[in-house]
Amino acid sequence: MWPEGLAHYVEHHDVQLPEWFVSGVAAVPVVRRDRVDDTRWIAWAKARGAVVALDGWEVPGLRAQQTIARALERRVKPGHPLWGQSPEIVLAGQGAAVLRRGSALAVVELATGDTRLLAGWDELEPRRVS
């Protein structure tokens, strides 16, 4: 997962892409829009200690996003850290949601509204399944 886009990390954080990727991109003249098998990417990133643990989190579909938005409407009131903001719902898991506005992230417990602000993706913890 490249939260700021792959080009950003290559240009600004000296991310070195694996040769198999660079040569593969150079050899393919057409942009493909089908599902990408990310197994090699994840193995490559894990070997370098660069994987955010997303266990227990998933990208919510439209219906789940609507349910999360309704829960947030009930919980985010004046004084809440997200009050007056319009963050994007990016992940959901076991009664919580990860919200993003720009580079800022927050994990919100939907039942209580308890919110933990994160400095970045590396602070996101796996969601425990109870």
Coordinates of N, CA and C in Angstrom, one line a residue:
M1 N 0.9 -1.2 0.0 CA 0.0 0.0 0.0 C 0.9 1.2 0.0
W2 N 0.6 2.2 -0.9 CA 1.4 3.4 -1.0 C 0.4 4.6 -0.7
P3 N 0.2 4.9 0.5 CA -0.8 5.9 0.9 C -0.7 7.2 0.1
E4 N 0.5 7.7 -0.2 CA 0.7 8.9 -0.8 C 1.0 8.7 -2.3
G5 N 0.9 7.5 -2.8 CA 1.2 7.2 -4.2 C 2.6 6.8 -4.4
L6 N 2.9 5.8 -5.2 CA 4.2 5.2 -5.4 C 5.2 6.3 -5.8
A7 N 4.8 7.1 -6.7 CA 5.8 8.1 -7.2 C 6.3 9.0 -6.1
H8 N 5.5 9.4 -5.1 CA 5.9 10.2 -4.0 C 7.0 9.6 -3.3
Y9 N 6.9 8.3 -3.0 CA 7.9 7.6 -2.2 C 9.2 7.4 -3.0
V10 N 9.1 7.2 -4.3 CA 10.3 7.1 -5.1 C 11.0 8.4 -5.2
E11 N 10.3 9.5 -5.4 CA 10.8 10.8 -5.6 C 11.3 11.5 -4.3
H12 N 10.6 11.3 -3.2 CA 10.9 12.0 -2.0 C 11.5 11.2 -0.8
H13 N 11.4 9.9 -0.9 CA 11.9 9.0 0.2 C 12.9 8.0 -0.2
D14 N 13.4 8.1 -1.4 CA 14.5 7.3 -2.0 C 14.1 5.8 -2.0
V15 N 12.8 5.5 -2.2 CA 12.4 4.1 -2.3 C 13.0 3.5 -3.6
Q16 N 13.7 2.4 -3.5 CA 14.3 1.7 -4.6 C 13.4 0.6 -5.0
L17 N 12.9 0.7 -6.3 CA 12.0 -0.4 -6.8 C 12.8 -1.6 -7.2
P18 N 12.2 -2.8 -7.0 CA 12.9 -4.0 -7.4 C 13.1 -4.0 -9.0
E19 N 14.2 -4.6 -9.4 CA 14.5 -4.7 -10.8 C 13.4 -5.4 -11.6
W20 N 12.8 -6.4 -11.0 CA 11.8 -7.2 -11.8 C 10.6 -6.2 -12.1
F21 N 10.3 -5.3 -11.2 CA 9.2 -4.3 -11.4 C 9.6 -3.3 -12.5
V22 N 10.8 -2.7 -12.4 CA 11.2 -1.7 -13.3 C 11.3 -2.3 -14.7
S23 N 11.9 -3.5 -14.9 CA 12.0 -4.0 -16.2 C 10.6 -4.5 -16.7
G24 N 9.7 -4.9 -15.8 CA 8.4 -5.3 -16.3 C 7.6 -4.1 -16.7
V25 N 7.7 -3.0 -16.0 CA 6.9 -1.8 -16.4 C 7.5 -1.2 -17.8
A26 N 8.8 -1.3 -17.9 CA 9.4 -0.8 -19.2 C 8.9 -1.6 -20.4
A27 N 8.7 -2.9 -20.1 CA 8.3 -3.8 -21.2 C 6.8 -3.8 -21.6
V28 N 6.0 -3.2 -20.7 CA 4.5 -3.3 -21.0 C 4.1 -1.9 -21.5
P29 N 3.7 -1.8 -22.8 CA 3.3 -0.5 -23.3 C 1.8 -0.1 -23.0
V30 N 1.0 -1.0 -22.4 CA -0.4 -0.7 -22.2 C -0.7 -0.7 -20.7
V31 N -1.4 0.2 -20.2 CA -1.8 0.3 -18.8 C -2.9 -0.8 -18.6
R32 N -2.7 -1.7 -17.6 CA -3.7 -2.7 -17.3 C -4.6 -2.2 -16.2
R33 N -5.9 -2.5 -16.3 CA -6.8 -2.1 -15.2 C -7.4 -3.2 -14.5
D34 N -6.9 -4.4 -14.7 CA -7.4 -5.6 -13.9 C -6.8 -5.7 -12.6
R35 N -7.2 -6.6 -11.8 CA -6.7 -6.8 -10.4 C -5.3 -7.2 -10.5
V36 N -4.5 -6.6 -9.6 CA -3.0 -6.9 -9.6 C -2.8 -7.9 -8.4
D37 N -2.0 -8.9 -8.7 CA -1.5 -9.8 -7.6 C -0.4 -9.1 -6.9
D38 N -0.7 -8.8 -5.6 CA 0.3 -8.0 -4.8 C 1.2 -8.9 -4.0
T39 N 1.2 -10.2 -4.2 CA 2.0 -11.2 -3.4 C 3.5 -10.8 -3.4
R40 N 4.0 -10.6 -4.6 CA 5.4 -10.2 -4.7 C 5.8 -8.9 -4.0
W41 N 4.9 -7.9 -4.1 CA 5.1 -6.7 -3.5 C 5.2 -6.8 -2.0
I42 N 4.2 -7.5 -1.4 CA 4.2 -7.7 0.0 C 5.4 -8.5 0.5
A43 N 5.8 -9.5 -0.2 CA 7.0 -10.3 0.2 C 8.2 -9.4 0.1
W44 N 8.3 -8.6 -0.9 CA 9.5 -7.6 -1.1 C 9.5 -6.6 0.1
A45 N 8.3 -6.0 0.4 CA 8.3 -5.0 1.5 C 8.5 -5.7 2.8
K46 N 8.0 -6.8 3.1 CA 8.2 -7.5 4.4 C 9.7 -7.8 4.6
A47 N 10.3 -8.2 3.6 CA 11.8 -8.5 3.7 C 12.6 -7.2 4.1
R48 N 12.0 -6.1 3.8 CA 12.7 -4.8 4.2 C 12.1 -4.1 5.4
G49 N 11.1 -4.8 6.1 CA 10.5 -4.3 7.2 C 9.6 -3.1 6.9
A50 N 9.0 -3.0 5.8 CA 8.3 -1.9 5.3 C 6.8 -2.1 5.1
V51 N 6.2 -3.0 5.8 CA 4.8 -3.3 5.6 C 3.9 -2.9 6.8
V52 N 2.9 -2.2 6.5 CA 1.9 -1.8 7.5 C 1.0 -3.0 7.8
A53 N 0.9 -3.4 9.0 CA 0.0 -4.5 9.4 C -1.4 -4.2 9.2
L54 N -2.1 -4.7 8.2 CA -3.5 -4.5 8.0 C -4.4 -5.6 8.4
D55 N -3.8 -6.6 9.1 CA -4.6 -7.7 9.6 C -5.9 -7.2 10.3
G56 N -7.0 -7.7 10.0 CA -8.3 -7.3 10.6 C -8.9 -6.1 10.0
W57 N -8.3 -5.4 9.1 CA -8.8 -4.3 8.4 C -9.1 -4.6 7.0
E58 N -10.1 -4.0 6.4 CA -10.4 -4.2 5.0 C -11.0 -2.9 4.4
V59 N -10.9 -2.8 3.1 CA -11.4 -1.6 2.4 C -12.9 -1.8 2.4
P60 N -13.7 -0.8 3.0 CA -15.1 -1.0 3.0 C -15.8 -0.7 1.7
G61 N -16.8 -1.5 1.4 CA -17.6 -1.2 0.2 C -18.5 0.0 0.4
L62 N -19.3 0.3 -0.6 CA -20.2 1.5 -0.4 C -21.2 1.3 0.7
R63 N -21.8 0.2 0.8 CA -22.8 0.0 1.9 C -22.1 0.1 3.3
A64 N -21.0 -0.5 3.5 CA -20.2 -0.4 4.7 C -19.8 1.1 5.0
Q65 N -19.4 1.8 4.0 CA -19.1 3.2 4.2 C -20.3 4.0 4.6
Q66 N -21.5 3.7 4.1 CA -22.7 4.4 4.5 C -23.0 4.1 5.9
T67 N -22.9 2.8 6.3 CA -23.1 2.5 7.7 C -22.1 3.2 8.7
I68 N -20.9 3.2 8.3 CA -19.9 3.9 9.1 C -20.2 5.4 9.2
A69 N -20.6 6.0 8.0 CA -20.9 7.5 8.0 C -22.1 7.8 9.0
R70 N -23.1 6.9 9.0 CA -24.2 7.1 9.9 C -23.7 7.0 11.4
A71 N -22.9 6.0 11.7 CA -22.3 5.9 13.0 C -21.5 7.1 13.4
L72 N -20.7 7.6 12.5 CA -19.9 8.8 12.8 C -20.8 10.0 13.0
E73 N -21.9 10.2 12.3 CA -22.8 11.3 12.5 C -23.4 11.3 13.9
R74 N -23.6 10.1 14.5 CA -24.1 10.0 15.9 C -23.0 10.3 16.9
R75 N -21.7 10.0 16.6 CA -20.6 10.1 17.6 C -19.8 11.4 17.5
V76 N -19.6 11.9 16.3 CA -18.7 13.1 16.1 C -19.6 14.4 16.3
K77 N -19.4 14.9 17.5 CA -20.1 16.1 17.9 C -19.1 17.2 18.3
P78 N -19.5 18.4 18.6 CA -18.6 19.5 18.9 C -17.7 19.0 20.1
G79 N -16.4 19.3 19.9 CA -15.4 18.9 20.9 C -14.7 17.6 20.5
H80 N -15.2 16.8 19.6 CA -14.6 15.6 19.1 C -13.5 16.0 18.1
P81 N -12.3 15.3 18.1 CA -11.2 15.7 17.3 C -11.5 15.8 15.8
L82 N -12.6 15.1 15.3 CA -12.9 15.1 13.9 C -14.1 16.1 13.6
W83 N -14.6 16.8 14.6 CA -15.7 17.7 14.4 C -15.3 18.7 13.3
G84 N -16.2 18.9 12.4 CA -16.0 20.0 11.3 C -15.1 19.5 10.2
Q85 N -14.7 18.3 10.2 CA -13.8 17.8 9.2 C -14.6 16.9 8.3
S86 N -14.1 16.6 7.1 CA -14.7 15.7 6.2 C -13.7 14.6 5.8
P87 N -13.3 13.7 6.7 CA -12.3 12.7 6.4 C -12.9 11.6 5.5
E88 N -12.0 11.0 4.8 CA -12.3 9.8 3.9 C -12.3 8.6 4.7
I89 N -13.2 7.7 4.6 CA -13.3 6.4 5.2 C -12.4 5.5 4.4
V90 N -11.3 5.0 5.0 CA -10.3 4.2 4.1 C -10.3 2.7 4.5
L91 N -10.5 2.4 5.8 CA -10.5 1.0 6.3 C -11.6 0.8 7.3
A92 N -12.0 -0.4 7.4 CA -13.0 -0.8 8.5 C -12.6 -2.1 9.1
G93 N -12.9 -2.3 10.4 CA -12.6 -3.6 11.0 C -13.2 -3.7 12.4
Q94 N -13.9 -4.7 12.7 CA -14.5 -5.0 14.0 C -14.9 -3.8 14.8
G95 N -15.9 -3.1 14.2 CA -16.5 -2.0 14.9 C -15.7 -0.7 14.9
A96 N -14.8 -0.6 14.1 CA -14.0 0.7 14.0 C -13.7 1.0 12.6
A97 N -13.3 2.3 12.4 CA -12.9 2.7 11.0 C -11.7 3.6 11.1
V98 N -10.9 3.5 10.0 CA -9.7 4.3 9.8 C -10.1 5.4 8.9
L99 N -10.0 6.7 9.3 CA -10.3 7.8 8.5 C -9.1 8.6 8.2
R100 N -9.1 9.2 7.0 CA -7.9 10.0 6.5 C -8.4 11.3 6.0
R101 N -7.7 12.4 6.3 CA -7.8 13.7 5.8 C -6.4 14.2 5.5
G102 N -6.1 14.2 4.2 CA -4.7 14.6 3.8 C -3.8 13.5 4.4
S103 N -2.8 13.8 5.1 CA -1.8 12.8 5.7 C -2.2 12.4 7.1
A104 N -3.3 13.1 7.6 CA -3.7 12.8 9.0 C -4.6 11.5 9.0
L105 N -4.4 10.7 10.0 CA -5.2 9.5 10.2 C -5.9 9.5 11.6
A106 N -7.0 8.8 11.6 CA -7.7 8.6 12.9 C -8.3 7.2 12.9
V107 N -8.3 6.5 14.1 CA -9.0 5.3 14.3 C -10.2 5.6 15.2
V108 N -11.4 5.4 14.7 CA -12.6 5.7 15.5 C -13.4 4.4 15.9
E109 N -13.6 4.3 17.2 CA -14.4 3.2 17.6 C -15.9 3.6 17.4
L110 N -16.6 2.9 16.5 CA -17.9 3.4 16.1 C -19.0 3.3 17.2
A111 N -18.9 2.4 18.1 CA -19.9 2.3 19.2 C -19.7 3.4 20.2
T112 N -18.5 3.9 20.4 CA -18.3 4.9 21.5 C -17.9 6.3 21.0
G113 N -17.3 6.3 19.8 CA -16.7 7.5 19.3 C -15.3 7.8 19.7
D114 N -14.8 6.9 20.6 CA -13.4 7.0 21.0 C -12.5 7.1 19.8
T115 N -11.6 8.0 19.8 CA -10.8 8.3 18.6 C -9.3 8.3 19.0
R116 N -8.5 7.7 18.2 CA -7.0 7.7 18.4 C -6.4 8.4 17.1
L117 N -5.8 9.5 17.3 CA -5.1 10.2 16.1 C -3.8 9.5 15.9
L118 N -3.4 9.3 14.6 CA -2.2 8.6 14.3 C -1.3 9.6 13.5
A119 N 0.0 9.5 13.8 CA 0.9 10.4 13.0 C 1.2 9.9 11.6
G120 N 0.9 8.6 11.4 CA 1.1 8.0 10.1 C 0.7 6.6 10.1
W121 N 0.8 6.0 8.9 CA 0.3 4.6 8.7 C 1.1 3.6 9.5
D122 N 2.4 3.9 9.8 CA 3.1 2.9 10.6 C 2.6 2.8 12.1
E123 N 1.7 3.7 12.5 CA 1.2 3.6 13.8 C -0.1 2.8 13.9
L124 N -0.6 2.4 12.7 CA -1.9 1.6 12.6 C -1.6 0.2 13.1
E125 N -2.4 -0.2 14.1 CA -2.2 -1.6 14.6 C -3.2 -2.6 14.0
P126 N -2.8 -3.8 13.9 CA -3.7 -4.8 13.4 C -5.0 -4.8 14.3
R127 N -6.1 -5.1 13.7 CA -7.4 -5.1 14.4 C -7.6 -6.5 14.9
R128 N -7.7 -6.7 16.2 CA -7.9 -8.0 16.8 C -9.3 -8.4 16.6
V129 N -9.5 -9.7 16.2 CA -10.8 -10.2 16.1 C -11.2 -10.9 17.4
S130 N -12.3 -10.5 18.0 CA -12.7 -11.0 19.3 C -13.6 -12.2 19.2

